[in-house]
Amino acid sequence: MIKITKEMTIKEVLNTDENLSEVLMGYGMHCLGCPMHTMETLEQACDGHGLDADILVDELNKQLEGKEE
């Protein structure tokens, strides 16, 4: 199973599973259409939005794990 890391770009996260966009948007990250999503890491995006990257990564990975069950 692929694990999401905070070093991944937002684009890489979405390429893993496009439904993860719902989790990102739930955290107020509405920048999915922004050109920066192709270059900005999840950690950089979290810093810009005042979020804890580790908490978001855990949530994204839980979402992926739930799909495999």
PDB file of N, CA and C in Angstrom:
ATOM      1  N   MET A   1       0.840  -1.189   0.000  1.00  0.00           N
ATOM      2  CA  MET A   1       0.000   0.000   0.000  1.00  0.00           C
ATOM      3  C   MET A   1       0.882   1.249   0.000  1.00  0.00           C
ATOM      4  N   ILE A   2       0.491   2.217  -0.757  1.00  0.00           N
ATOM      5  CA  ILE A   2       1.190   3.497  -0.797  1.00  0.00           C
ATOM      6  C   ILE A   2       0.860   4.273   0.473  1.00  0.00           C
ATOM      7  N   LYS A   3       1.870   4.864   1.063  1.00  0.00           N
ATOM      8  CA  LYS A   3       1.689   5.715   2.245  1.00  0.00           C
ATOM      9  C   LYS A   3       1.893   7.164   1.845  1.00  0.00           C
ATOM     10  N   ILE A   4       1.022   8.014   2.322  1.00  0.00           N
ATOM     11  CA  ILE A   4       1.155   9.448   2.104  1.00  0.00           C
ATOM     12  C   ILE A   4       2.205   9.973   3.080  1.00  0.00           C
ATOM     13  N   THR A   5       3.078  10.845   2.575  1.00  0.00           N
ATOM     14  CA  THR A   5       4.073  11.494   3.430  1.00  0.00           C
ATOM     15  C   THR A   5       3.970  12.998   3.232  1.00  0.00           C
ATOM     16  N   LYS A   6       4.476  13.738   4.194  1.00  0.00           N
ATOM     17  CA  LYS A   6       4.402  15.196   4.090  1.00  0.00           C
ATOM     18  C   LYS A   6       5.376  15.748   3.064  1.00  0.00           C
ATOM     19  N   GLU A   7       6.280  14.902   2.571  1.00  0.00           N
ATOM     20  CA  GLU A   7       7.215  15.329   1.532  1.00  0.00           C
ATOM     21  C   GLU A   7       6.610  15.242   0.130  1.00  0.00           C
ATOM     22  N   MET A   8       5.450  14.586   0.005  1.00  0.00           N
ATOM     23  CA  MET A   8       4.785  14.449  -1.297  1.00  0.00           C
ATOM     24  C   MET A   8       4.155  15.776  -1.693  1.00  0.00           C
ATOM     25  N   THR A   9       4.116  16.034  -2.996  1.00  0.00           N
ATOM     26  CA  THR A   9       3.379  17.211  -3.453  1.00  0.00           C
ATOM     27  C   THR A   9       1.889  16.910  -3.367  1.00  0.00           C
ATOM     28  N   ILE A  10       1.099  17.959  -3.360  1.00  0.00           N
ATOM     29  CA  ILE A  10      -0.348  17.771  -3.331  1.00  0.00           C
ATOM     30  C   ILE A  10      -0.784  16.994  -4.566  1.00  0.00           C
ATOM     31  N   LYS A  11      -0.147  17.263  -5.686  1.00  0.00           N
ATOM     32  CA  LYS A  11      -0.468  16.532  -6.917  1.00  0.00           C
ATOM     33  C   LYS A  11      -0.197  15.039  -6.744  1.00  0.00           C
ATOM     34  N   GLU A  12       0.919  14.683  -6.121  1.00  0.00           N
ATOM     35  CA  GLU A  12       1.232  13.270  -5.888  1.00  0.00           C
ATOM     36  C   GLU A  12       0.198  12.627  -4.967  1.00  0.00           C
ATOM     37  N   VAL A  13      -0.237  13.364  -3.963  1.00  0.00           N
ATOM     38  CA  VAL A  13      -1.271  12.854  -3.055  1.00  0.00           C
ATOM     39  C   VAL A  13      -2.546  12.564  -3.840  1.00  0.00           C
ATOM     40  N   LEU A  14      -2.956  13.507  -4.669  1.00  0.00           N
ATOM     41  CA  LEU A  14      -4.183  13.332  -5.444  1.00  0.00           C
ATOM     42  C   LEU A  14      -4.044  12.248  -6.501  1.00  0.00           C
ATOM     43  N   ASN A  15      -2.843  12.070  -7.039  1.00  0.00           N
ATOM     44  CA  ASN A  15      -2.617  10.987  -7.999  1.00  0.00           C
ATOM     45  C   ASN A  15      -2.714   9.625  -7.326  1.00  0.00           C
ATOM     46  N   THR A  16      -2.435   9.573  -6.028  1.00  0.00           N
ATOM     47  CA  THR A  16      -2.570   8.335  -5.268  1.00  0.00           C
ATOM     48  C   THR A  16      -4.041   7.934  -5.194  1.00  0.00           C
ATOM     49  N   ASP A  17      -4.888   8.896  -4.900  1.00  0.00           N
ATOM     50  CA  ASP A  17      -6.337   8.671  -4.838  1.00  0.00           C
ATOM     51  C   ASP A  17      -7.017  10.032  -4.910  1.00  0.00           C
ATOM     52  N   GLU A  18      -7.734  10.273  -5.996  1.00  0.00           N
ATOM     53  CA  GLU A  18      -8.354  11.597  -6.174  1.00  0.00           C
ATOM     54  C   GLU A  18      -9.396  11.908  -5.111  1.00  0.00           C
ATOM     55  N   ASN A  19      -9.934  10.884  -4.455  1.00  0.00           N
ATOM     56  CA  ASN A  19     -10.921  11.120  -3.400  1.00  0.00           C
ATOM     57  C   ASN A  19     -10.309  11.732  -2.145  1.00  0.00           C
ATOM     58  N   LEU A  20      -8.981  11.733  -2.061  1.00  0.00           N
ATOM     59  CA  LEU A  20      -8.323  12.379  -0.926  1.00  0.00           C
ATOM     60  C   LEU A  20      -8.537  13.886  -0.958  1.00  0.00           C
ATOM     61  N   SER A  21      -9.000  14.397  -2.082  1.00  0.00           N
ATOM     62  CA  SER A  21      -9.304  15.830  -2.173  1.00  0.00           C
ATOM     63  C   SER A  21     -10.362  16.223  -1.148  1.00  0.00           C
ATOM     64  N   GLU A  22     -11.271  15.310  -0.833  1.00  0.00           N
ATOM     65  CA  GLU A  22     -12.309  15.600   0.160  1.00  0.00           C
ATOM     66  C   GLU A  22     -11.689  15.856   1.533  1.00  0.00           C
ATOM     67  N   VAL A  23     -10.667  15.068   1.879  1.00  0.00           N
ATOM     68  CA  VAL A  23      -9.980  15.261   3.162  1.00  0.00           C
ATOM     69  C   VAL A  23      -9.264  16.604   3.156  1.00  0.00           C
ATOM     70  N   LEU A  24      -8.534  16.884   2.069  1.00  0.00           N
ATOM     71  CA  LEU A  24      -7.807  18.149   1.976  1.00  0.00           C
ATOM     72  C   LEU A  24      -8.763  19.336   2.081  1.00  0.00           C
ATOM     73  N   MET A  25      -9.875  19.267   1.369  1.00  0.00           N
ATOM     74  CA  MET A  25     -10.838  20.368   1.406  1.00  0.00           C
ATOM     75  C   MET A  25     -11.476  20.489   2.781  1.00  0.00           C
ATOM     76  N   GLY A  26     -11.639  19.370   3.469  1.00  0.00           N
ATOM     77  CA  GLY A  26     -12.171  19.392   4.826  1.00  0.00           C
ATOM     78  C   GLY A  26     -11.260  20.131   5.796  1.00  0.00           C
ATOM     79  N   TYR A  27      -9.991  20.189   5.466  1.00  0.00           N
ATOM     80  CA  TYR A  27      -9.015  20.924   6.270  1.00  0.00           C
ATOM     81  C   TYR A  27      -8.818  22.345   5.760  1.00  0.00           C
ATOM     82  N   GLY A  28      -9.666  22.772   4.832  1.00  0.00           N
ATOM     83  CA  GLY A  28      -9.600  24.144   4.330  1.00  0.00           C
ATOM     84  C   GLY A  28      -8.600  24.353   3.215  1.00  0.00           C
ATOM     85  N   MET A  29      -8.095  23.274   2.651  1.00  0.00           N
ATOM     86  CA  MET A  29      -7.130  23.388   1.557  1.00  0.00           C
ATOM     87  C   MET A  29      -7.896  23.370   0.231  1.00  0.00           C
ATOM     88  N   HIS A  30      -8.375  24.532  -0.136  1.00  0.00           N
ATOM     89  CA  HIS A  30      -9.159  24.662  -1.362  1.00  0.00           C
ATOM     90  C   HIS A  30      -8.281  25.071  -2.539  1.00  0.00           C
ATOM     91  N   CYS A  31      -6.998  24.775  -2.434  1.00  0.00           N
ATOM     92  CA  CYS A  31      -6.028  25.198  -3.450  1.00  0.00           C
ATOM     93  C   CYS A  31      -5.770  24.100  -4.473  1.00  0.00           C
ATOM     94  N   LEU A  32      -6.672  23.154  -4.591  1.00  0.00           N
ATOM     95  CA  LEU A  32      -6.438  22.017  -5.470  1.00  0.00           C
ATOM     96  C   LEU A  32      -6.346  22.424  -6.932  1.00  0.00           C
ATOM     97  N   GLY A  33      -6.959  23.527  -7.293  1.00  0.00           N
ATOM     98  CA  GLY A  33      -6.856  24.022  -8.655  1.00  0.00           C
ATOM     99  C   GLY A  33      -5.742  25.031  -8.832  1.00  0.00           C
ATOM    100  N   CYS A  34      -5.082  25.367  -7.751  1.00  0.00           N
ATOM    101  CA  CYS A  34      -3.992  26.344  -7.777  1.00  0.00           C
ATOM    102  C   CYS A  34      -2.772  25.726  -8.454  1.00  0.00           C
ATOM    103  N   PRO A  35      -2.069  26.491  -9.267  1.00  0.00           N
ATOM    104  CA  PRO A  35      -0.876  25.943  -9.931  1.00  0.00           C
ATOM    105  C   PRO A  35       0.193  25.452  -8.952  1.00  0.00           C
ATOM    106  N   MET A  36       0.196  25.950  -7.735  1.00  0.00           N
ATOM    107  CA  MET A  36       1.205  25.546  -6.748  1.00  0.00           C
ATOM    108  C   MET A  36       1.052  24.084  -6.324  1.00  0.00           C
ATOM    109  N   HIS A  37      -0.130  23.501  -6.510  1.00  0.00           N
ATOM    110  CA  HIS A  37      -0.334  22.135  -6.029  1.00  0.00           C
ATOM    111  C   HIS A  37       0.568  21.127  -6.738  1.00  0.00           C
ATOM    112  N   THR A  38       1.127  21.516  -7.871  1.00  0.00           N
ATOM    113  CA  THR A  38       2.027  20.603  -8.576  1.00  0.00           C
ATOM    114  C   THR A  38       3.445  20.645  -8.016  1.00  0.00           C
ATOM    115  N   MET A  39       3.790  21.712  -7.303  1.00  0.00           N
ATOM    116  CA  MET A  39       5.157  21.881  -6.796  1.00  0.00           C
ATOM    117  C   MET A  39       5.243  21.905  -5.276  1.00  0.00           C
ATOM    118  N   GLU A  40       4.171  22.302  -4.626  1.00  0.00           N
ATOM    119  CA  GLU A  40       4.183  22.495  -3.178  1.00  0.00           C
ATOM    120  C   GLU A  40       3.995  21.161  -2.463  1.00  0.00           C
ATOM    121  N   THR A  41       4.843  20.906  -1.462  1.00  0.00           N
ATOM    122  CA  THR A  41       4.679  19.679  -0.687  1.00  0.00           C
ATOM    123  C   THR A  41       3.504  19.844   0.271  1.00  0.00           C
ATOM    124  N   LEU A  42       3.048  18.722   0.762  1.00  0.00           N
ATOM    125  CA  LEU A  42       1.964  18.742   1.738  1.00  0.00           C
ATOM    126  C   LEU A  42       2.380  19.536   2.971  1.00  0.00           C
ATOM    127  N   GLU A  43       3.633  19.378   3.377  1.00  0.00           N
ATOM    128  CA  GLU A  43       4.132  20.114   4.543  1.00  0.00           C
ATOM    129  C   GLU A  43       4.135  21.623   4.281  1.00  0.00           C
ATOM    130  N   GLN A  44       4.568  22.040   3.104  1.00  0.00           N
ATOM    131  CA  GLN A  44       4.575  23.463   2.760  1.00  0.00           C
ATOM    132  C   GLN A  44       3.153  24.019   2.729  1.00  0.00           C
ATOM    133  N   ALA A  45       2.233  23.257   2.163  1.00  0.00           N
ATOM    134  CA  ALA A  45       0.840  23.700   2.105  1.00  0.00           C
ATOM    135  C   ALA A  45       0.261  23.822   3.512  1.00  0.00           C
ATOM    136  N   CYS A  46       0.577  22.865   4.378  1.00  0.00           N
ATOM    137  CA  CYS A  46       0.094  22.923   5.762  1.00  0.00           C
ATOM    138  C   CYS A  46       0.657  24.141   6.478  1.00  0.00           C
ATOM    139  N   ASP A  47       1.935  24.415   6.270  1.00  0.00           N
ATOM    140  CA  ASP A  47       2.542  25.608   6.874  1.00  0.00           C
ATOM    141  C   ASP A  47       1.806  26.863   6.422  1.00  0.00           C
ATOM    142  N   GLY A  48       1.483  26.933   5.154  1.00  0.00           N
ATOM    143  CA  GLY A  48       0.791  28.095   4.607  1.00  0.00           C
ATOM    144  C   GLY A  48      -0.632  28.249   5.108  1.00  0.00           C
ATOM    145  N   HIS A  49      -1.223  27.130   5.540  1.00  0.00           N
ATOM    146  CA  HIS A  49      -2.607  27.156   6.020  1.00  0.00           C
ATOM    147  C   HIS A  49      -2.697  27.046   7.538  1.00  0.00           C
ATOM    148  N   GLY A  50      -1.542  27.041   8.212  1.00  0.00           N
ATOM    149  CA  GLY A  50      -1.545  26.956   9.673  1.00  0.00           C
ATOM    150  C   GLY A  50      -2.009  25.612  10.203  1.00  0.00           C
ATOM    151  N   LEU A  51      -1.713  24.538   9.472  1.00  0.00           N
ATOM    152  CA  LEU A  51      -2.142  23.200   9.863  1.00  0.00           C
ATOM    153  C   LEU A  51      -0.952  22.357  10.296  1.00  0.00           C
ATOM    154  N   ASP A  52      -1.234  21.338  11.092  1.00  0.00           N
ATOM    155  CA  ASP A  52      -0.216  20.375  11.501  1.00  0.00           C
ATOM    156  C   ASP A  52      -0.135  19.294  10.423  1.00  0.00           C
ATOM    157  N   ALA A  53       0.987  19.218   9.733  1.00  0.00           N
ATOM    158  CA  ALA A  53       1.149  18.277   8.622  1.00  0.00           C
ATOM    159  C   ALA A  53       1.027  16.828   9.083  1.00  0.00           C
ATOM    160  N   ASP A  54       1.524  16.522  10.276  1.00  0.00           N
ATOM    161  CA  ASP A  54       1.470  15.142  10.763  1.00  0.00           C
ATOM    162  C   ASP A  54       0.031  14.675  10.970  1.00  0.00           C
ATOM    163  N   ILE A  55      -0.811  15.551  11.486  1.00  0.00           N
ATOM    164  CA  ILE A  55      -2.221  15.203  11.692  1.00  0.00           C
ATOM    165  C   ILE A  55      -2.903  14.968  10.350  1.00  0.00           C
ATOM    166  N   LEU A  56      -2.644  15.835   9.382  1.00  0.00           N
ATOM    167  CA  LEU A  56      -3.259  15.685   8.063  1.00  0.00           C
ATOM    168  C   LEU A  56      -2.771  14.410   7.377  1.00  0.00           C
ATOM    169  N   VAL A  57      -1.482  14.123   7.463  1.00  0.00           N
ATOM    170  CA  VAL A  57      -0.939  12.901   6.859  1.00  0.00           C
ATOM    171  C   VAL A  57      -1.599  11.670   7.475  1.00  0.00           C
ATOM    172  N   ASP A  58      -1.772  11.667   8.798  1.00  0.00           N
ATOM    173  CA  ASP A  58      -2.450  10.549   9.463  1.00  0.00           C
ATOM    174  C   ASP A  58      -3.865  10.382   8.932  1.00  0.00           C
ATOM    175  N   GLU A  59      -4.578  11.475   8.778  1.00  0.00           N
ATOM    176  CA  GLU A  59      -5.955  11.430   8.281  1.00  0.00           C
ATOM    177  C   GLU A  59      -6.004  10.900   6.847  1.00  0.00           C
ATOM    178  N   LEU A  60      -5.093  11.357   6.010  1.00  0.00           N
ATOM    179  CA  LEU A  60      -5.047  10.891   4.620  1.00  0.00           C
ATOM    180  C   LEU A  60      -4.742   9.397   4.558  1.00  0.00           C
ATOM    181  N   ASN A  61      -3.808   8.940   5.369  1.00  0.00           N
ATOM    182  CA  ASN A  61      -3.471   7.516   5.375  1.00  0.00           C
ATOM    183  C   ASN A  61      -4.608   6.664   5.928  1.00  0.00           C
ATOM    184  N   LYS A  62      -5.338   7.165   6.916  1.00  0.00           N
ATOM    185  CA  LYS A  62      -6.507   6.443   7.431  1.00  0.00           C
ATOM    186  C   LYS A  62      -7.551   6.283   6.333  1.00  0.00           C
ATOM    187  N   GLN A  63      -7.738   7.328   5.539  1.00  0.00           N
ATOM    188  CA  GLN A  63      -8.685   7.273   4.424  1.00  0.00           C
ATOM    189  C   GLN A  63      -8.264   6.184   3.432  1.00  0.00           C
ATOM    190  N   LEU A  64      -6.978   6.122   3.117  1.00  0.00           N
ATOM    191  CA  LEU A  64      -6.480   5.096   2.194  1.00  0.00           C
ATOM    192  C   LEU A  64      -6.632   3.695   2.782  1.00  0.00           C
ATOM    193  N   GLU A  65      -6.322   3.540   4.060  1.00  0.00           N
ATOM    194  CA  GLU A  65      -6.433   2.236   4.710  1.00  0.00           C
ATOM    195  C   GLU A  65      -7.877   1.754   4.715  1.00  0.00           C
ATOM    196  N   GLY A  66      -8.811   2.659   4.917  1.00  0.00           N
ATOM    197  CA  GLY A  66     -10.224   2.305   4.928  1.00  0.00           C
ATOM    198  C   GLY A  66     -10.706   1.776   3.594  1.00  0.00           C
ATOM    199  N   LYS A  67     -10.103   2.217   2.516  1.00  0.00           N
ATOM    200  CA  LYS A  67     -10.489   1.755   1.183  1.00  0.00           C
ATOM    201  C   LYS A  67      -9.990   0.347   0.908  1.00  0.00           C
ATOM    202  N   GLU A  68      -8.938  -0.064   1.597  1.00  0.00           N
ATOM    203  CA  GLU A  68      -8.360  -1.380   1.342  1.00  0.00           C
ATOM    204  C   GLU A  68      -9.030  -2.472   2.157  1.00  0.00           C
ATOM    205  N   GLU A  69      -9.819  -2.086   3.141  1.00  0.00           N
ATOM    206  CA  GLU A  69     -10.474  -3.089   3.993  1.00  0.00           C
ATOM    207  C   GLU A  69     -11.692  -3.660   3.318  1.00  0.00           C
TER     208      GLU A  69
END
